[in-house]
Amino acid sequence: MPRKNVARLLRAFDVFRQYIKEDFRLVIAGANKFGLNEVNETLKNMAYKDSVLFVGRKSPDDLKKIVASAFALTYIPVFEGFGIPILEAFYCNVPVITSNVTSMPEVAGDAAILIDPYSVDSIKNGMLELYHNQDLCKGLVQKAQERAKMFTWDKTANNLWQGIEKVPR
């Protein structure tokens, strides 16, 4: 399974759409390195495949516009080194659904819905939870604004400098 977990995301979205009346779209941005055979096979079997839009790789400005206009960011990798898309969503005041594995819980903290990225039901349930609970959405965005302050360039540079100073000379 490719690390970005797009096929499970597609399956979860297809089930999610069965529970709601609105015409939600799933927009997937990024290079086409998603495990295309599995993704294409999954798309073929989807009831709501016409609600999925692959926009490819985008400039940082375009990506920010896409994220800022989203109802939520559903970023559910099975492996990821850091999770910059989570912070991008935090800065855009967009609620986040993310994986409960690797570095995602450390980055997201309590400012996101954490799901099991290996479970289509868990992913779908996270989507439904946000969809049905506006207070939860608002609360996550408020927590995200605070959480994002932990990840500034100044703090990162300061942490790096402190690490360098600890290295024996």
PDB file of C-alpha atoms in Angstrom:
ATOM      1  CA  MET A   1       0.000   0.000   0.000  1.00  0.00           C
ATOM      2  CA  PRO A   2       1.553   3.327  -1.012  1.00  0.00           C
ATOM      3  CA  ARG A   3       2.236   5.527   1.978  1.00  0.00           C
ATOM      4  CA  LYS A   4      -0.250   8.290   1.095  1.00  0.00           C
ATOM      5  CA  ASN A   5      -3.120   5.785   1.418  1.00  0.00           C
ATOM      6  CA  VAL A   6      -5.195   7.208  -1.435  1.00  0.00           C
ATOM      7  CA  ALA A   7      -7.081   3.987  -2.258  1.00  0.00           C
ATOM      8  CA  ARG A   8      -8.432   3.693   1.308  1.00  0.00           C
ATOM      9  CA  LEU A   9      -9.280   7.393   1.277  1.00  0.00           C
ATOM     10  CA  LEU A  10     -11.292   6.864  -1.908  1.00  0.00           C
ATOM     11  CA  ARG A  11     -13.149   3.880  -0.438  1.00  0.00           C
ATOM     12  CA  ALA A  12     -13.916   5.797   2.760  1.00  0.00           C
ATOM     13  CA  PHE A  13     -15.127   8.819   0.796  1.00  0.00           C
ATOM     14  CA  ASP A  14     -17.402   6.616  -1.312  1.00  0.00           C
ATOM     15  CA  VAL A  15     -19.047   5.222   1.831  1.00  0.00           C
ATOM     16  CA  PHE A  16     -19.172   8.696   3.451  1.00  0.00           C
ATOM     17  CA  ARG A  17     -21.085  10.057   0.449  1.00  0.00           C
ATOM     18  CA  GLN A  18     -23.764   7.380   0.945  1.00  0.00           C
ATOM     19  CA  TYR A  19     -24.562   8.933   4.348  1.00  0.00           C
ATOM     20  CA  ILE A  20     -24.878  12.574   3.290  1.00  0.00           C
ATOM     21  CA  LYS A  21     -27.160  14.500   0.956  1.00  0.00           C
ATOM     22  CA  GLU A  22     -24.786  17.283  -0.062  1.00  0.00           C
ATOM     23  CA  ASP A  23     -22.643  17.038  -3.172  1.00  0.00           C
ATOM     24  CA  PHE A  24     -19.252  16.886  -1.463  1.00  0.00           C
ATOM     25  CA  ARG A  25     -16.154  16.602  -3.625  1.00  0.00           C
ATOM     26  CA  LEU A  26     -12.878  14.944  -2.756  1.00  0.00           C
ATOM     27  CA  VAL A  27      -9.990  16.969  -4.170  1.00  0.00           C
ATOM     28  CA  ILE A  28      -6.628  15.197  -4.247  1.00  0.00           C
ATOM     29  CA  ALA A  29      -3.541  17.311  -4.901  1.00  0.00           C
ATOM     30  CA  GLY A  30      -0.010  16.102  -5.464  1.00  0.00           C
ATOM     31  CA  ALA A  31       2.145  14.221  -7.908  1.00  0.00           C
ATOM     32  CA  ASN A  32       0.650  11.030  -9.298  1.00  0.00           C
ATOM     33  CA  LYS A  33       2.711   8.716  -7.125  1.00  0.00           C
ATOM     34  CA  PHE A  34      -0.291   7.193  -5.421  1.00  0.00           C
ATOM     35  CA  GLY A  35      -0.011   3.549  -6.477  1.00  0.00           C
ATOM     36  CA  LEU A  36      -1.978   4.197  -9.642  1.00  0.00           C
ATOM     37  CA  ASN A  37      -3.072   0.621 -10.345  1.00  0.00           C
ATOM     38  CA  GLU A  38      -4.804   0.301  -6.983  1.00  0.00           C
ATOM     39  CA  VAL A  39      -6.217   3.830  -7.185  1.00  0.00           C
ATOM     40  CA  ASN A  40      -7.578   3.284 -10.704  1.00  0.00           C
ATOM     41  CA  GLU A  41      -9.113  -0.043  -9.682  1.00  0.00           C
ATOM     42  CA  THR A  42     -10.720   1.588  -6.651  1.00  0.00           C
ATOM     43  CA  LEU A  43     -12.081   4.453  -8.762  1.00  0.00           C
ATOM     44  CA  LYS A  44     -13.683   2.011 -11.201  1.00  0.00           C
ATOM     45  CA  ASN A  45     -15.700   0.471  -8.384  1.00  0.00           C
ATOM     46  CA  MET A  46     -16.823   3.724  -6.744  1.00  0.00           C
ATOM     47  CA  ALA A  47     -20.428   4.882  -6.793  1.00  0.00           C
ATOM     48  CA  TYR A  48     -19.288   8.502  -6.368  1.00  0.00           C
ATOM     49  CA  LYS A  49     -16.222   8.507  -8.621  1.00  0.00           C
ATOM     50  CA  ASP A  50     -17.514  11.635 -10.383  1.00  0.00           C
ATOM     51  CA  SER A  51     -17.114  13.467  -7.065  1.00  0.00           C
ATOM     52  CA  VAL A  52     -13.351  12.842  -7.007  1.00  0.00           C
ATOM     53  CA  LEU A  53     -11.025  15.381  -8.571  1.00  0.00           C
ATOM     54  CA  PHE A  54      -7.292  14.788  -9.024  1.00  0.00           C
ATOM     55  CA  VAL A  55      -5.680  18.201  -9.548  1.00  0.00           C
ATOM     56  CA  GLY A  56      -2.038  17.087  -9.710  1.00  0.00           C
ATOM     57  CA  ARG A  57       0.908  18.986  -8.341  1.00  0.00           C
ATOM     58  CA  LYS A  58       0.130  22.620  -7.511  1.00  0.00           C
ATOM     59  CA  SER A  59       2.150  25.723  -6.730  1.00  0.00           C
ATOM     60  CA  PRO A  60       2.311  26.670  -3.043  1.00  0.00           C
ATOM     61  CA  ASP A  61      -0.139  29.543  -3.642  1.00  0.00           C
ATOM     62  CA  ASP A  62      -2.634  27.338  -5.472  1.00  0.00           C
ATOM     63  CA  LEU A  63      -2.305  24.620  -2.852  1.00  0.00           C
ATOM     64  CA  LYS A  64      -3.016  27.147  -0.106  1.00  0.00           C
ATOM     65  CA  LYS A  65      -6.181  28.240  -1.938  1.00  0.00           C
ATOM     66  CA  ILE A  66      -7.313  24.630  -2.309  1.00  0.00           C
ATOM     67  CA  VAL A  67      -6.723  23.870   1.370  1.00  0.00           C
ATOM     68  CA  ALA A  68      -8.313  27.135   2.539  1.00  0.00           C
ATOM     69  CA  SER A  69     -11.488  26.398   0.572  1.00  0.00           C
ATOM     70  CA  ALA A  70     -11.824  22.847   1.906  1.00  0.00           C
ATOM     71  CA  PHE A  71     -14.385  21.680   4.445  1.00  0.00           C
ATOM     72  CA  ALA A  72     -11.581  19.585   5.969  1.00  0.00           C
ATOM     73  CA  LEU A  73      -8.157  18.178   5.207  1.00  0.00           C
ATOM     74  CA  THR A  74      -8.181  14.393   5.265  1.00  0.00           C
ATOM     75  CA  TYR A  75      -4.516  13.457   5.352  1.00  0.00           C
ATOM     76  CA  ILE A  76      -4.148   9.795   6.261  1.00  0.00           C
ATOM     77  CA  PRO A  77      -0.694   8.467   5.373  1.00  0.00           C
ATOM     78  CA  VAL A  78       0.455   5.118   6.694  1.00  0.00           C
ATOM     79  CA  PHE A  79       3.971   6.533   6.842  1.00  0.00           C
ATOM     80  CA  GLU A  80       5.127  10.133   6.844  1.00  0.00           C
ATOM     81  CA  GLY A  81       8.209  11.825   8.198  1.00  0.00           C
ATOM     82  CA  PHE A  82       6.549  15.004   9.459  1.00  0.00           C
ATOM     83  CA  GLY A  83       3.141  16.030   8.098  1.00  0.00           C
ATOM     84  CA  ILE A  84       3.439  19.532   6.686  1.00  0.00           C
ATOM     85  CA  PRO A  85      -0.085  19.382   5.143  1.00  0.00           C
ATOM     86  CA  ILE A  86      -1.484  19.277   8.686  1.00  0.00           C
ATOM     87  CA  LEU A  87       0.209  22.571   9.525  1.00  0.00           C
ATOM     88  CA  GLU A  88      -0.911  24.072   6.214  1.00  0.00           C
ATOM     89  CA  ALA A  89      -4.512  23.251   7.133  1.00  0.00           C
ATOM     90  CA  PHE A  90      -4.004  24.632  10.650  1.00  0.00           C
ATOM     91  CA  TYR A  91      -2.783  27.941   9.202  1.00  0.00           C
ATOM     92  CA  CYS A  92      -5.790  28.007   6.824  1.00  0.00           C
ATOM     93  CA  ASN A  93      -8.256  27.400   9.700  1.00  0.00           C
ATOM     94  CA  VAL A  94      -9.402  24.112   8.194  1.00  0.00           C
ATOM     95  CA  PRO A  95     -10.198  21.117  10.435  1.00  0.00           C
ATOM     96  CA  VAL A  96      -7.989  18.053  10.007  1.00  0.00           C
ATOM     97  CA  ILE A  97      -8.561  14.312   9.942  1.00  0.00           C
ATOM     98  CA  THR A  98      -5.251  12.478  10.096  1.00  0.00           C
ATOM     99  CA  SER A  99      -3.581   9.178  10.888  1.00  0.00           C
ATOM    100  CA  ASN A 100      -2.973   7.965  14.415  1.00  0.00           C
ATOM    101  CA  VAL A 101       0.412   6.523  13.366  1.00  0.00           C
ATOM    102  CA  THR A 102       3.971   7.750  12.734  1.00  0.00           C
ATOM    103  CA  SER A 103       4.489  11.473  13.353  1.00  0.00           C
ATOM    104  CA  MET A 104       0.906  12.575  12.703  1.00  0.00           C
ATOM    105  CA  PRO A 105      -0.293  12.495  16.347  1.00  0.00           C
ATOM    106  CA  GLU A 106       2.805  14.430  17.417  1.00  0.00           C
ATOM    107  CA  VAL A 107       2.177  17.141  14.825  1.00  0.00           C
ATOM    108  CA  ALA A 108      -1.618  17.302  15.188  1.00  0.00           C
ATOM    109  CA  GLY A 109      -1.917  16.851  18.943  1.00  0.00           C
ATOM    110  CA  ASP A 110      -5.513  17.281  20.079  1.00  0.00           C
ATOM    111  CA  ALA A 111      -6.248  19.699  17.220  1.00  0.00           C
ATOM    112  CA  ALA A 112      -7.326  16.983  14.761  1.00  0.00           C
ATOM    113  CA  ILE A 113      -9.430  13.864  14.532  1.00  0.00           C
ATOM    114  CA  LEU A 114      -7.033  10.925  14.647  1.00  0.00           C
ATOM    115  CA  ILE A 115      -8.106   7.819  12.733  1.00  0.00           C
ATOM    116  CA  ASP A 116      -6.723   4.372  11.991  1.00  0.00           C
ATOM    117  CA  PRO A 117      -5.316   4.746   8.448  1.00  0.00           C
ATOM    118  CA  TYR A 118      -5.657   0.999   7.848  1.00  0.00           C
ATOM    119  CA  SER A 119      -9.436   1.065   8.456  1.00  0.00           C
ATOM    120  CA  VAL A 120     -11.864   2.402   5.861  1.00  0.00           C
ATOM    121  CA  ASP A 121     -14.544   2.532   8.590  1.00  0.00           C
ATOM    122  CA  SER A 122     -12.337   4.618  10.861  1.00  0.00           C
ATOM    123  CA  ILE A 123     -11.602   7.081   8.040  1.00  0.00           C
ATOM    124  CA  LYS A 124     -15.285   7.291   7.076  1.00  0.00           C
ATOM    125  CA  ASN A 125     -16.304   7.756  10.717  1.00  0.00           C
ATOM    126  CA  GLY A 126     -13.864  10.654  11.068  1.00  0.00           C
ATOM    127  CA  MET A 127     -15.414  12.290   8.008  1.00  0.00           C
ATOM    128  CA  LEU A 128     -18.943  11.786   9.338  1.00  0.00           C
ATOM    129  CA  GLU A 129     -17.981  13.075  12.778  1.00  0.00           C
ATOM    130  CA  LEU A 130     -16.775  16.373  11.300  1.00  0.00           C
ATOM    131  CA  TYR A 131     -19.697  16.612   8.893  1.00  0.00           C
ATOM    132  CA  HIS A 132     -22.306  16.213  11.637  1.00  0.00           C
ATOM    133  CA  ASN A 133     -20.645  18.328  14.336  1.00  0.00           C
ATOM    134  CA  GLN A 134     -20.002  22.008  13.586  1.00  0.00           C
ATOM    135  CA  ASP A 135     -19.003  22.639  17.206  1.00  0.00           C
ATOM    136  CA  LEU A 136     -16.287  20.013  16.837  1.00  0.00           C
ATOM    137  CA  CYS A 137     -15.074  21.707  13.634  1.00  0.00           C
ATOM    138  CA  LYS A 138     -14.882  25.085  15.366  1.00  0.00           C
ATOM    139  CA  GLY A 139     -13.157  23.603  18.401  1.00  0.00           C
ATOM    140  CA  LEU A 140     -10.551  21.840  16.284  1.00  0.00           C
ATOM    141  CA  VAL A 141      -9.822  25.041  14.364  1.00  0.00           C
ATOM    142  CA  GLN A 142      -9.358  26.949  17.642  1.00  0.00           C
ATOM    143  CA  LYS A 143      -7.000  24.275  18.966  1.00  0.00           C
ATOM    144  CA  ALA A 144      -5.166  24.249  15.630  1.00  0.00           C
ATOM    145  CA  GLN A 145      -4.498  27.984  15.844  1.00  0.00           C
ATOM    146  CA  GLU A 146      -2.733  27.417  19.168  1.00  0.00           C
ATOM    147  CA  ARG A 147      -1.006  24.241  18.001  1.00  0.00           C
ATOM    148  CA  ALA A 148       0.380  25.949  14.876  1.00  0.00           C
ATOM    149  CA  LYS A 149       2.273  28.413  17.091  1.00  0.00           C
ATOM    150  CA  MET A 150       4.511  25.517  18.160  1.00  0.00           C
ATOM    151  CA  PHE A 151       5.781  25.119  14.588  1.00  0.00           C
ATOM    152  CA  THR A 152       7.157  28.500  13.506  1.00  0.00           C
ATOM    153  CA  TRP A 153      10.396  28.964  11.573  1.00  0.00           C
ATOM    154  CA  ASP A 154      11.882  30.847  14.535  1.00  0.00           C
ATOM    155  CA  LYS A 155      11.151  27.981  16.934  1.00  0.00           C
ATOM    156  CA  THR A 156      12.500  25.444  14.474  1.00  0.00           C
ATOM    157  CA  ALA A 157      15.705  27.441  13.974  1.00  0.00           C
ATOM    158  CA  ASN A 158      16.089  27.886  17.735  1.00  0.00           C
ATOM    159  CA  ASN A 159      15.639  24.140  18.355  1.00  0.00           C
ATOM    160  CA  LEU A 160      18.186  23.349  15.654  1.00  0.00           C
ATOM    161  CA  TRP A 161      20.666  25.808  17.142  1.00  0.00           C
ATOM    162  CA  GLN A 162      20.205  24.330  20.629  1.00  0.00           C
ATOM    163  CA  GLY A 163      20.861  20.876  19.195  1.00  0.00           C
ATOM    164  CA  ILE A 164      24.029  22.068  17.475  1.00  0.00           C
ATOM    165  CA  GLU A 165      25.283  23.666  20.691  1.00  0.00           C
ATOM    166  CA  LYS A 166      24.913  20.330  22.513  1.00  0.00           C
ATOM    167  CA  VAL A 167      27.223  18.538  20.075  1.00  0.00           C
ATOM    168  CA  PRO A 168      30.636  17.913  21.713  1.00  0.00           C
ATOM    169  CA  ARG A 169      33.473  19.900  20.149  1.00  0.00           C
TER     170      ARG A 169
END
